[in-house]
PDB file of C-alpha atoms and ligand atoms in Angstrom:
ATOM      1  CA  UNK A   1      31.664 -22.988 -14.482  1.00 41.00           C
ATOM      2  CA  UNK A   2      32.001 -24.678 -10.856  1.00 44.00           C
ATOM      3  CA  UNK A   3      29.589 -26.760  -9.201  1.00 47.00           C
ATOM      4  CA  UNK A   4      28.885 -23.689  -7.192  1.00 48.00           C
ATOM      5  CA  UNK A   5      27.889 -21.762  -9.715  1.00 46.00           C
ATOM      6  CA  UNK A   6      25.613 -24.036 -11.171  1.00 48.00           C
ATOM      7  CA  UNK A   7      23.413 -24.297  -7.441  1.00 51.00           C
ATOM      8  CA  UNK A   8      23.692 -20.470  -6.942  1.00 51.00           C
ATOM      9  CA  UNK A   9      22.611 -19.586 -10.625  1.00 54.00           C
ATOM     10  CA  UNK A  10      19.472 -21.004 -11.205  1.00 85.00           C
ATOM     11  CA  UNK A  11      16.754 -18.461 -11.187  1.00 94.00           C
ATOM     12  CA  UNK A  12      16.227 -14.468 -11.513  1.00 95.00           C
ATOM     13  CA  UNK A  13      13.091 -13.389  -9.463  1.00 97.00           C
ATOM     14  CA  UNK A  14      12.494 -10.482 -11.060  1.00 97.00           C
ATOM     15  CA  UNK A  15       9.625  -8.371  -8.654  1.00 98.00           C
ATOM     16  CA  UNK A  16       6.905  -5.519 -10.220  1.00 98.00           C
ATOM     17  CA  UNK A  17       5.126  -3.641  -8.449  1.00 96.00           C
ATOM     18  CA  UNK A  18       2.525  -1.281  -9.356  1.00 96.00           C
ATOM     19  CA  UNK A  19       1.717  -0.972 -13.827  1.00 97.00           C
ATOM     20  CA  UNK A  20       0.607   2.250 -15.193  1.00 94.00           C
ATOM     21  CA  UNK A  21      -0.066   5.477 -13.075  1.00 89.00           C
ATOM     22  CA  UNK A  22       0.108   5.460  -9.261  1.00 86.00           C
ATOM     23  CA  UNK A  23      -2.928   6.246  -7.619  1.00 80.00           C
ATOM     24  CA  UNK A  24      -3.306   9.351  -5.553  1.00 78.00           C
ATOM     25  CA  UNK A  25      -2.300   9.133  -1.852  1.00 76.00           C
ATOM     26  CA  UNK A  26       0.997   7.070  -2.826  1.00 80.00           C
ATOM     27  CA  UNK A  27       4.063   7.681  -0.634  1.00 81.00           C
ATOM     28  CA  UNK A  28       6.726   9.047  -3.255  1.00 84.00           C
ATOM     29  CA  UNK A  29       8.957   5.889  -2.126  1.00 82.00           C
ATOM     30  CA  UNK A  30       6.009   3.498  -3.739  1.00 85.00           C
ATOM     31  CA  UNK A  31       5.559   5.382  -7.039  1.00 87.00           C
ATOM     32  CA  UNK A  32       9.349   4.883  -7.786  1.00 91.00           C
ATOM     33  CA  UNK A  33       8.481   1.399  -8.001  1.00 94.00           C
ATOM     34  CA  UNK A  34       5.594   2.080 -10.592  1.00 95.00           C
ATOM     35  CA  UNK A  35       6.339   1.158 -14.176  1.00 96.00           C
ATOM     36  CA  UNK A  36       4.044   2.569 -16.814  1.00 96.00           C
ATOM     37  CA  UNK A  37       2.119   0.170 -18.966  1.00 97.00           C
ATOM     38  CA  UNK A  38       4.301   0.345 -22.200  1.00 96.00           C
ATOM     39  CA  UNK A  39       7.632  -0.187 -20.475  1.00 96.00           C
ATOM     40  CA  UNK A  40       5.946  -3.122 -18.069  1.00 97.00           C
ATOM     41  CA  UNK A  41       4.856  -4.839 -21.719  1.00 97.00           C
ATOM     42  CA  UNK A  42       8.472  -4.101 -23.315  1.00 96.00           C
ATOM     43  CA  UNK A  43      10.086  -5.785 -20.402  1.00 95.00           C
ATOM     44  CA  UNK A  44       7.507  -9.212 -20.210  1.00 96.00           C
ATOM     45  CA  UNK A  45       8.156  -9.433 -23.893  1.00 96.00           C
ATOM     46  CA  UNK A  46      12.291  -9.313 -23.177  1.00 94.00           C
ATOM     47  CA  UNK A  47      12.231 -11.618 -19.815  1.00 94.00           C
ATOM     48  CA  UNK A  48      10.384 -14.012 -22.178  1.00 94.00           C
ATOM     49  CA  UNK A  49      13.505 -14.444 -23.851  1.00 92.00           C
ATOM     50  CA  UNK A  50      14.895 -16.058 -20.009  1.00 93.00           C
ATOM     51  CA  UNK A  51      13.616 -18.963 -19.243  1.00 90.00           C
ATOM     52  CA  UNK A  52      15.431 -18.916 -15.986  1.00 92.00           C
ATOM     53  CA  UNK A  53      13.744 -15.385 -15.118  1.00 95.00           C
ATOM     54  CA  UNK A  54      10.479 -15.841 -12.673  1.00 96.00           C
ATOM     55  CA  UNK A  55       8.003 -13.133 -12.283  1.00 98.00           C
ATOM     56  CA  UNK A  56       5.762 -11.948  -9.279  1.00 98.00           C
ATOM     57  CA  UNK A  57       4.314  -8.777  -8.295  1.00 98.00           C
ATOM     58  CA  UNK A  58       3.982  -7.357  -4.949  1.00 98.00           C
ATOM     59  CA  UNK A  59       1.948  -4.795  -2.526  1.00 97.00           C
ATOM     60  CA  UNK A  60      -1.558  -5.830  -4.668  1.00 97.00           C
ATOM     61  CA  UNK A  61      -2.049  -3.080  -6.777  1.00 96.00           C
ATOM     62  CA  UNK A  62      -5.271  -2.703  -8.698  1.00 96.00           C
ATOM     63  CA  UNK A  63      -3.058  -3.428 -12.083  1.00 97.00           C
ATOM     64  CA  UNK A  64      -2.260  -7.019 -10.711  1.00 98.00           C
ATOM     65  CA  UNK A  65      -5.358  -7.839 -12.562  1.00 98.00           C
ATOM     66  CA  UNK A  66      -6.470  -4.719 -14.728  1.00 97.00           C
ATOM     67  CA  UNK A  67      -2.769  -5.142 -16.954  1.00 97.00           C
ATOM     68  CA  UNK A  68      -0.585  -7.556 -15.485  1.00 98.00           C
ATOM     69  CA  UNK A  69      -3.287 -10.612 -15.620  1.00 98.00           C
ATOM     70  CA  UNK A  70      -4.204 -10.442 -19.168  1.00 98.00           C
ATOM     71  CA  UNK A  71      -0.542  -9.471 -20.331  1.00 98.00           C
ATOM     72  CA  UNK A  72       0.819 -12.629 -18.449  1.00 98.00           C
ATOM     73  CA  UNK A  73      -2.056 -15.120 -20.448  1.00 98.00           C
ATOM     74  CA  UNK A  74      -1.365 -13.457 -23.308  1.00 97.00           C
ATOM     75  CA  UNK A  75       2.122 -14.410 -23.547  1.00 96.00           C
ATOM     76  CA  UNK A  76       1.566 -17.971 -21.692  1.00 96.00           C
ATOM     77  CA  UNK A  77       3.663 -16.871 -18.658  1.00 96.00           C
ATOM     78  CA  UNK A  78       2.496 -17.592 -14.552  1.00 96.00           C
ATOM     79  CA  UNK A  79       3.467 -15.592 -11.544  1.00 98.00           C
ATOM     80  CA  UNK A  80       3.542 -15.319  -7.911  1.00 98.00           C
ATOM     81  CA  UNK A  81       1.158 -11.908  -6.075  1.00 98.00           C
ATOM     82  CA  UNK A  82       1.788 -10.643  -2.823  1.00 98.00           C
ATOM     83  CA  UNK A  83      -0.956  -8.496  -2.172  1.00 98.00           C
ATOM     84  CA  UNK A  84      -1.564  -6.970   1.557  1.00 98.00           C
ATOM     85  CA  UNK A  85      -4.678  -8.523   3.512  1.00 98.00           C
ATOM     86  CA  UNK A  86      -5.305  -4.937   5.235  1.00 98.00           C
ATOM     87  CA  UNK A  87      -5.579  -3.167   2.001  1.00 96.00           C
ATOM     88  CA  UNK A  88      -7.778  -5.330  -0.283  1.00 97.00           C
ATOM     89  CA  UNK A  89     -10.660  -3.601  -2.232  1.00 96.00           C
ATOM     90  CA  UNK A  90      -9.072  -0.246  -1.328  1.00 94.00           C
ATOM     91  CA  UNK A  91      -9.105   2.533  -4.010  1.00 92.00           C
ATOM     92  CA  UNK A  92      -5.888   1.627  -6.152  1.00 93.00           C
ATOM     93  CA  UNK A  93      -5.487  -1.926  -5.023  1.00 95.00           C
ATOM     94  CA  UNK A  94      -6.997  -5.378  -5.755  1.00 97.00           C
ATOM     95  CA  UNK A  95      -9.797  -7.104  -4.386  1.00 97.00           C
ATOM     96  CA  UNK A  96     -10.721 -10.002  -3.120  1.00 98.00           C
ATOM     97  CA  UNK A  97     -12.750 -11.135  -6.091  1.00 98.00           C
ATOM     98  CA  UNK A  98      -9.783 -10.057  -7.930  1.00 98.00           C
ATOM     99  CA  UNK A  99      -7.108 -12.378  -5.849  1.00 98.00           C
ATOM    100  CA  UNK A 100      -9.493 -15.264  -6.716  1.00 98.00           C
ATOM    101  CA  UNK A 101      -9.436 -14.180 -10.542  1.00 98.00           C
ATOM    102  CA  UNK A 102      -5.495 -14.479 -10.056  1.00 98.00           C
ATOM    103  CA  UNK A 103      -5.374 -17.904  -8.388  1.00 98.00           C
ATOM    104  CA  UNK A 104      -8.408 -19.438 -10.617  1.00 98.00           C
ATOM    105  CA  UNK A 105      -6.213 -18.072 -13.872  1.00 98.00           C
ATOM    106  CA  UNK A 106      -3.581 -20.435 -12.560  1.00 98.00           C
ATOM    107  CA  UNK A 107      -1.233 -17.572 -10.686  1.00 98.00           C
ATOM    108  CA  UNK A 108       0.257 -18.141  -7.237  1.00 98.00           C
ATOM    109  CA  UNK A 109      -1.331 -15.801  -4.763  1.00 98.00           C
ATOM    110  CA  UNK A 110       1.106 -15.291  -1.499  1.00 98.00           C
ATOM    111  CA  UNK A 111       1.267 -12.549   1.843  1.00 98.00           C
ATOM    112  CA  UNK A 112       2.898 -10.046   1.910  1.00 98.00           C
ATOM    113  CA  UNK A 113       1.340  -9.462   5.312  1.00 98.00           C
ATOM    114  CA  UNK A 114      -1.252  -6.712   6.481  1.00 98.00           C
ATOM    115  CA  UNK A 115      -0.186  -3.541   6.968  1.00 97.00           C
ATOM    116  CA  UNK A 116       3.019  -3.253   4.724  1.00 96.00           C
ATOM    117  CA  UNK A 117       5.355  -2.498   7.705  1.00 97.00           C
ATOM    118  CA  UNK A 118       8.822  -4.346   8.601  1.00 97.00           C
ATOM    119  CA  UNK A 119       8.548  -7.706   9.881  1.00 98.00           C
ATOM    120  CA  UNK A 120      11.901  -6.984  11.979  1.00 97.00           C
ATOM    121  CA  UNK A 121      11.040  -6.843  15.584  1.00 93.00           C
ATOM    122  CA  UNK A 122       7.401  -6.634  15.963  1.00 96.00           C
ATOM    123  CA  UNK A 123       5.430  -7.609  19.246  1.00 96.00           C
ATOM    124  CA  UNK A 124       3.062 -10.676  19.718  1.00 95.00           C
ATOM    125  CA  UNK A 125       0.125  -8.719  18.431  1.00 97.00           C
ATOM    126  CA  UNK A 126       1.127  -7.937  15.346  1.00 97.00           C
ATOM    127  CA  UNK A 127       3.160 -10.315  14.398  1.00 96.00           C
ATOM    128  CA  UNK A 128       0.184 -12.465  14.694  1.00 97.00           C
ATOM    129  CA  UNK A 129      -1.753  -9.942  12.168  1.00 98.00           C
ATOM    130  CA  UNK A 130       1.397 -10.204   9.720  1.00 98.00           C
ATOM    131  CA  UNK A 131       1.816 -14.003   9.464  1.00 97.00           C
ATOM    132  CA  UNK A 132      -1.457 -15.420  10.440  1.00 97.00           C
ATOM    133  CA  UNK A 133      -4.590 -13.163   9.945  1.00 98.00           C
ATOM    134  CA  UNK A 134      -2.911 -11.766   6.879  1.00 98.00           C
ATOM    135  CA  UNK A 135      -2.513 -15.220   5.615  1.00 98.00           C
ATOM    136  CA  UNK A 136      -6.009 -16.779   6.601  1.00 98.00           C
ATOM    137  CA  UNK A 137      -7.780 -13.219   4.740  1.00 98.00           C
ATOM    138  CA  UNK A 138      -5.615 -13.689   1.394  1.00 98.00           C
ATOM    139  CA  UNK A 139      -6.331 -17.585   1.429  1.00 98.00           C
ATOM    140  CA  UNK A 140      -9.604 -16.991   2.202  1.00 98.00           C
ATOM    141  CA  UNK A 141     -10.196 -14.281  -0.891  1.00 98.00           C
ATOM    142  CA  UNK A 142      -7.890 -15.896  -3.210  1.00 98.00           C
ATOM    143  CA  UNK A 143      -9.948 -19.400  -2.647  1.00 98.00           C
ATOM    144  CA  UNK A 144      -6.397 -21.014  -2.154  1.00 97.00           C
ATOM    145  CA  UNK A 145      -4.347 -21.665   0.551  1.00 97.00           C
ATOM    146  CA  UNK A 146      -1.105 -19.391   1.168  1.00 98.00           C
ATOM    147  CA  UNK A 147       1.838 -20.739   0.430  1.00 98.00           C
ATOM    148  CA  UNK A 148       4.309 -18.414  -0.095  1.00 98.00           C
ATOM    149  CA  UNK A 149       5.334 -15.049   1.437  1.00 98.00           C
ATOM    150  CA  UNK A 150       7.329 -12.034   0.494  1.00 98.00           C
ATOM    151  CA  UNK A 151       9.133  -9.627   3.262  1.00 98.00           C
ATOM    152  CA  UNK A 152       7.844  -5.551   2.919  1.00 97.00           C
ATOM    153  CA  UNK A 153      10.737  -3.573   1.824  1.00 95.00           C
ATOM    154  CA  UNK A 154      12.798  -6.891   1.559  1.00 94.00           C
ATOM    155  CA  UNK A 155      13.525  -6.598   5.462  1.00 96.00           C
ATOM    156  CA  UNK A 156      14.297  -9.769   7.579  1.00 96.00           C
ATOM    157  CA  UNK A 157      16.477 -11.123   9.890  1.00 96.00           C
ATOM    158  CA  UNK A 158      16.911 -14.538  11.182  1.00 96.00           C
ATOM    159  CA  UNK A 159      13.899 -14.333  14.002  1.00 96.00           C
ATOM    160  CA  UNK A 160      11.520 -13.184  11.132  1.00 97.00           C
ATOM    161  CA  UNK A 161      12.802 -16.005   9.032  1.00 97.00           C
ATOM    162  CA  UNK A 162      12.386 -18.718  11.592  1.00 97.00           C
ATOM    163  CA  UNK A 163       9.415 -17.946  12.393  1.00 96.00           C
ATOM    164  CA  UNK A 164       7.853 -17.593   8.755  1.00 97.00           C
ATOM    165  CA  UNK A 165       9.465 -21.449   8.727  1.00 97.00           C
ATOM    166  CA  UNK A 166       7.827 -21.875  12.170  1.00 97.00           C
ATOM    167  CA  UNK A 167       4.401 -21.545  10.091  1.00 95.00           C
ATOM    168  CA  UNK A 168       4.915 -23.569   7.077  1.00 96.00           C
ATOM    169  CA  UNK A 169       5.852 -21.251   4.705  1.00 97.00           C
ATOM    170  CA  UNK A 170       7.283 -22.914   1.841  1.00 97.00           C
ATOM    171  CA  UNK A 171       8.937 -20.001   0.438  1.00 98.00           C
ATOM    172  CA  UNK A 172       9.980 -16.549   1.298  1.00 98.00           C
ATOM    173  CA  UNK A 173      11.061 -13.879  -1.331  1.00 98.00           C
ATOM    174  CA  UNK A 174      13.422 -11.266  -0.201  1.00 97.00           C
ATOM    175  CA  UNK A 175      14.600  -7.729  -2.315  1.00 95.00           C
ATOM    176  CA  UNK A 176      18.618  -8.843  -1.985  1.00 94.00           C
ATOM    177  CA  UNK A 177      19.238  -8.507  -5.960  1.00 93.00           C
ATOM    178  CA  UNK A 178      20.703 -11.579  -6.218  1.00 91.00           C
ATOM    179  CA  UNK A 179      19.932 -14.661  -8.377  1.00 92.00           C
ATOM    180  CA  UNK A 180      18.200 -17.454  -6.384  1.00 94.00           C
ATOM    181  CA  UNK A 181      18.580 -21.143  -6.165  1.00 94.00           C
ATOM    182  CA  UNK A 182      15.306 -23.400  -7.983  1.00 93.00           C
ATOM    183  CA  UNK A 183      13.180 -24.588  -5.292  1.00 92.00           C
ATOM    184  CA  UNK A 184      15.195 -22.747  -2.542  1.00 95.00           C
ATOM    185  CA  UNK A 185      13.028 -21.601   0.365  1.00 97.00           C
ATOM    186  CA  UNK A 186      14.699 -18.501   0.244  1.00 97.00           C
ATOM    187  CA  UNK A 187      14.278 -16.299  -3.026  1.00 97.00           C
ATOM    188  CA  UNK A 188      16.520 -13.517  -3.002  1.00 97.00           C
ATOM    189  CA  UNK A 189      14.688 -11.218  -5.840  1.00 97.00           C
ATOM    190  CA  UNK A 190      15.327  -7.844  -8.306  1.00 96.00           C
ATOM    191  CA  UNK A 191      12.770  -4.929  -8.155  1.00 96.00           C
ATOM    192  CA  UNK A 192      12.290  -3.496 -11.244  1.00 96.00           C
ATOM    193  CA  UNK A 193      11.825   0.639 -10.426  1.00 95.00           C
ATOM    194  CA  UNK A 194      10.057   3.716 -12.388  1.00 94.00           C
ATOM    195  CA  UNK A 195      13.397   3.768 -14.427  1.00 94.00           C
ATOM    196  CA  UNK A 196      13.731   0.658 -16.119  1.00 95.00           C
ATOM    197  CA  UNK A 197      13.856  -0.136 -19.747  1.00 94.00           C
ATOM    198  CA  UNK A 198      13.967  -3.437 -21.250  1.00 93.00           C
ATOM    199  CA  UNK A 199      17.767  -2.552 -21.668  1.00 94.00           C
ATOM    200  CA  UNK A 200      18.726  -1.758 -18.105  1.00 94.00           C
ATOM    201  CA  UNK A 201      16.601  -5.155 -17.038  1.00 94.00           C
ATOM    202  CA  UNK A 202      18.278  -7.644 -19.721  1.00 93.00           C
ATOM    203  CA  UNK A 203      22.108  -5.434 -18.462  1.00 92.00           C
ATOM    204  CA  UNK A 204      21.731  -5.266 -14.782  1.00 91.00           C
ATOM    205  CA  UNK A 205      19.251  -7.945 -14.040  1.00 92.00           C
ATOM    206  CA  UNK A 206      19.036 -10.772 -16.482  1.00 91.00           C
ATOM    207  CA  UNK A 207      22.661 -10.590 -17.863  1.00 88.00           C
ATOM    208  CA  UNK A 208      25.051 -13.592 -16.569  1.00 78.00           C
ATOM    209  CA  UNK A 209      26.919 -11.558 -13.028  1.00 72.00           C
ATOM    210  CA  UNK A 210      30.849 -12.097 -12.416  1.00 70.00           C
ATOM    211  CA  UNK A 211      31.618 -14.554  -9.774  1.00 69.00           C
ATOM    212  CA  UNK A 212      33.018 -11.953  -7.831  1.00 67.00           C
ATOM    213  CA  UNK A 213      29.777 -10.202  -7.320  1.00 69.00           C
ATOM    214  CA  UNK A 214      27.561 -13.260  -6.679  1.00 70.00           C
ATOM    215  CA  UNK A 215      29.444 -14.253  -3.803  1.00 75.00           C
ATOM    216  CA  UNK A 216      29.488 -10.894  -2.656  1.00 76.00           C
ATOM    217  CA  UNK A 217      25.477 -10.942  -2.467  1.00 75.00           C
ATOM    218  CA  UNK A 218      25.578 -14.537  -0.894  1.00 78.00           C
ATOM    219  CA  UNK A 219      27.515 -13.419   2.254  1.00 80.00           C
ATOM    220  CA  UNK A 220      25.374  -9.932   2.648  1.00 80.00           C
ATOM    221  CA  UNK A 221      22.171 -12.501   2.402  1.00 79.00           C
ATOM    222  CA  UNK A 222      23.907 -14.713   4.886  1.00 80.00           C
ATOM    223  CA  UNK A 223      24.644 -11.809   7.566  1.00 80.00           C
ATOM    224  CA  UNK A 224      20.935 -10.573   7.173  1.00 83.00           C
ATOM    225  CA  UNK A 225      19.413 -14.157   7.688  1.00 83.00           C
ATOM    226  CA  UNK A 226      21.595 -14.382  10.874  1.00 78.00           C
ATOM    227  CA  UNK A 227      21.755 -11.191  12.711  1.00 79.00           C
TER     228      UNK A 227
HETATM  229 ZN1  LIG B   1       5.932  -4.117  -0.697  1.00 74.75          ZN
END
């Protein structure tokens, strides 16, 4: 093993979504990212066997904290949430009371922004909803300030990213599939989809990649971050 891979190899963000069945209204795109309860459990039992695997859980579901909460104590494990400001307390999604039940159980509560649109190219206006407002409600909710966010649909591009480090962000999670550096301020992350099984995860996520195929995902990260 090189020095490089030893910096580039550190962590596997793996990202969940929505646990159990989606709710009705969902665009068909969202429920492929829906995992039903038993496979969800199966997996958090196998990534405990990674201690280099990190867990969070995007869009705010209501299941953040009806069955991914108490599974996560259970097994002694933390995580990050990205919930969306603009659709807490809807029917299907979290609350607020519910983001503070996440941060005061000891989880990190992030943004990922209001409206669950790309943050590529938007105007003044809502680019202040995305990083600001959306960041002030969560805190607010959560009872803890923001930290963290985490990009809708993984999208970014080097304005989006220097302005999420023009407001103090002090780390952004992406969708890139690739494994992430500990402590990096960008966290390239996998999405686990309506598919997986605790096989596929441990084969195409958690198991060691070739060389080959890490740089490969390094220099598509590094084109994205500067177009
Ligand atoms: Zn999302």
């Amino acid at each position: 093993m090189t020095m490089r891979d030893h910096v580039t190899a550190d962590v596997v963000n793996v990202c969940f979504h929505g646990v159990g069945t989606p709710g009705q209204g969902l665009d068909a795109e969202a429920a492929g990212y829906f995992v039903s309860r038993d496979v969800f459990l199966a997996v958090l039992d196998e990534l405990m066997k990674y201690p280099a695997a990190s867990l969070s859980f995007d869009d705010g579901y209501a299941s953040d904290v009806e069955i991914a909460l108490p599974a996560l104590l259970e097994r002694g494990l933390s995580a990050s949430f990205f919930p969306l400001a603009g659709s807490l307390g809807r029917p299907g999604h979290v609350s607020g009371a519910g983001l503070r039940a996440l941060a005061g159980a000891g989880m990190t509560v992030g943004s990922h922004g209001m409206r669950h649109r790309s943050w590529r190219r938007l105007d003044a206006e809502s680019g202040h909803e995305e990083f600001t407002l959306a960041r002030s409600m969560i805190a607010e909710a959560a009872g803890a300030a923001v930290l963290t966010a985490a990009c809708p649909f993984g999208a970014y591009d080097r304005r989006v990213l220097t302005t999420l480090r023009g407001q103090g962000y002090a780390q952004v999670f992406t969708s890139d599939r690739r494994r992430a550096r500990a402590g990096g301020w960008l966290q390239p992350r996998y999405s686990v989809r309506r598919d997986d099984t605790p096989r596929s995860v441990r084969d195409d996520i958690l198991a060691p990649r070739p060389a080959r195929e890490r740089m490969r995902g390094a220099a598509a990260a590094r084109v994205k971050a500067w177009r």
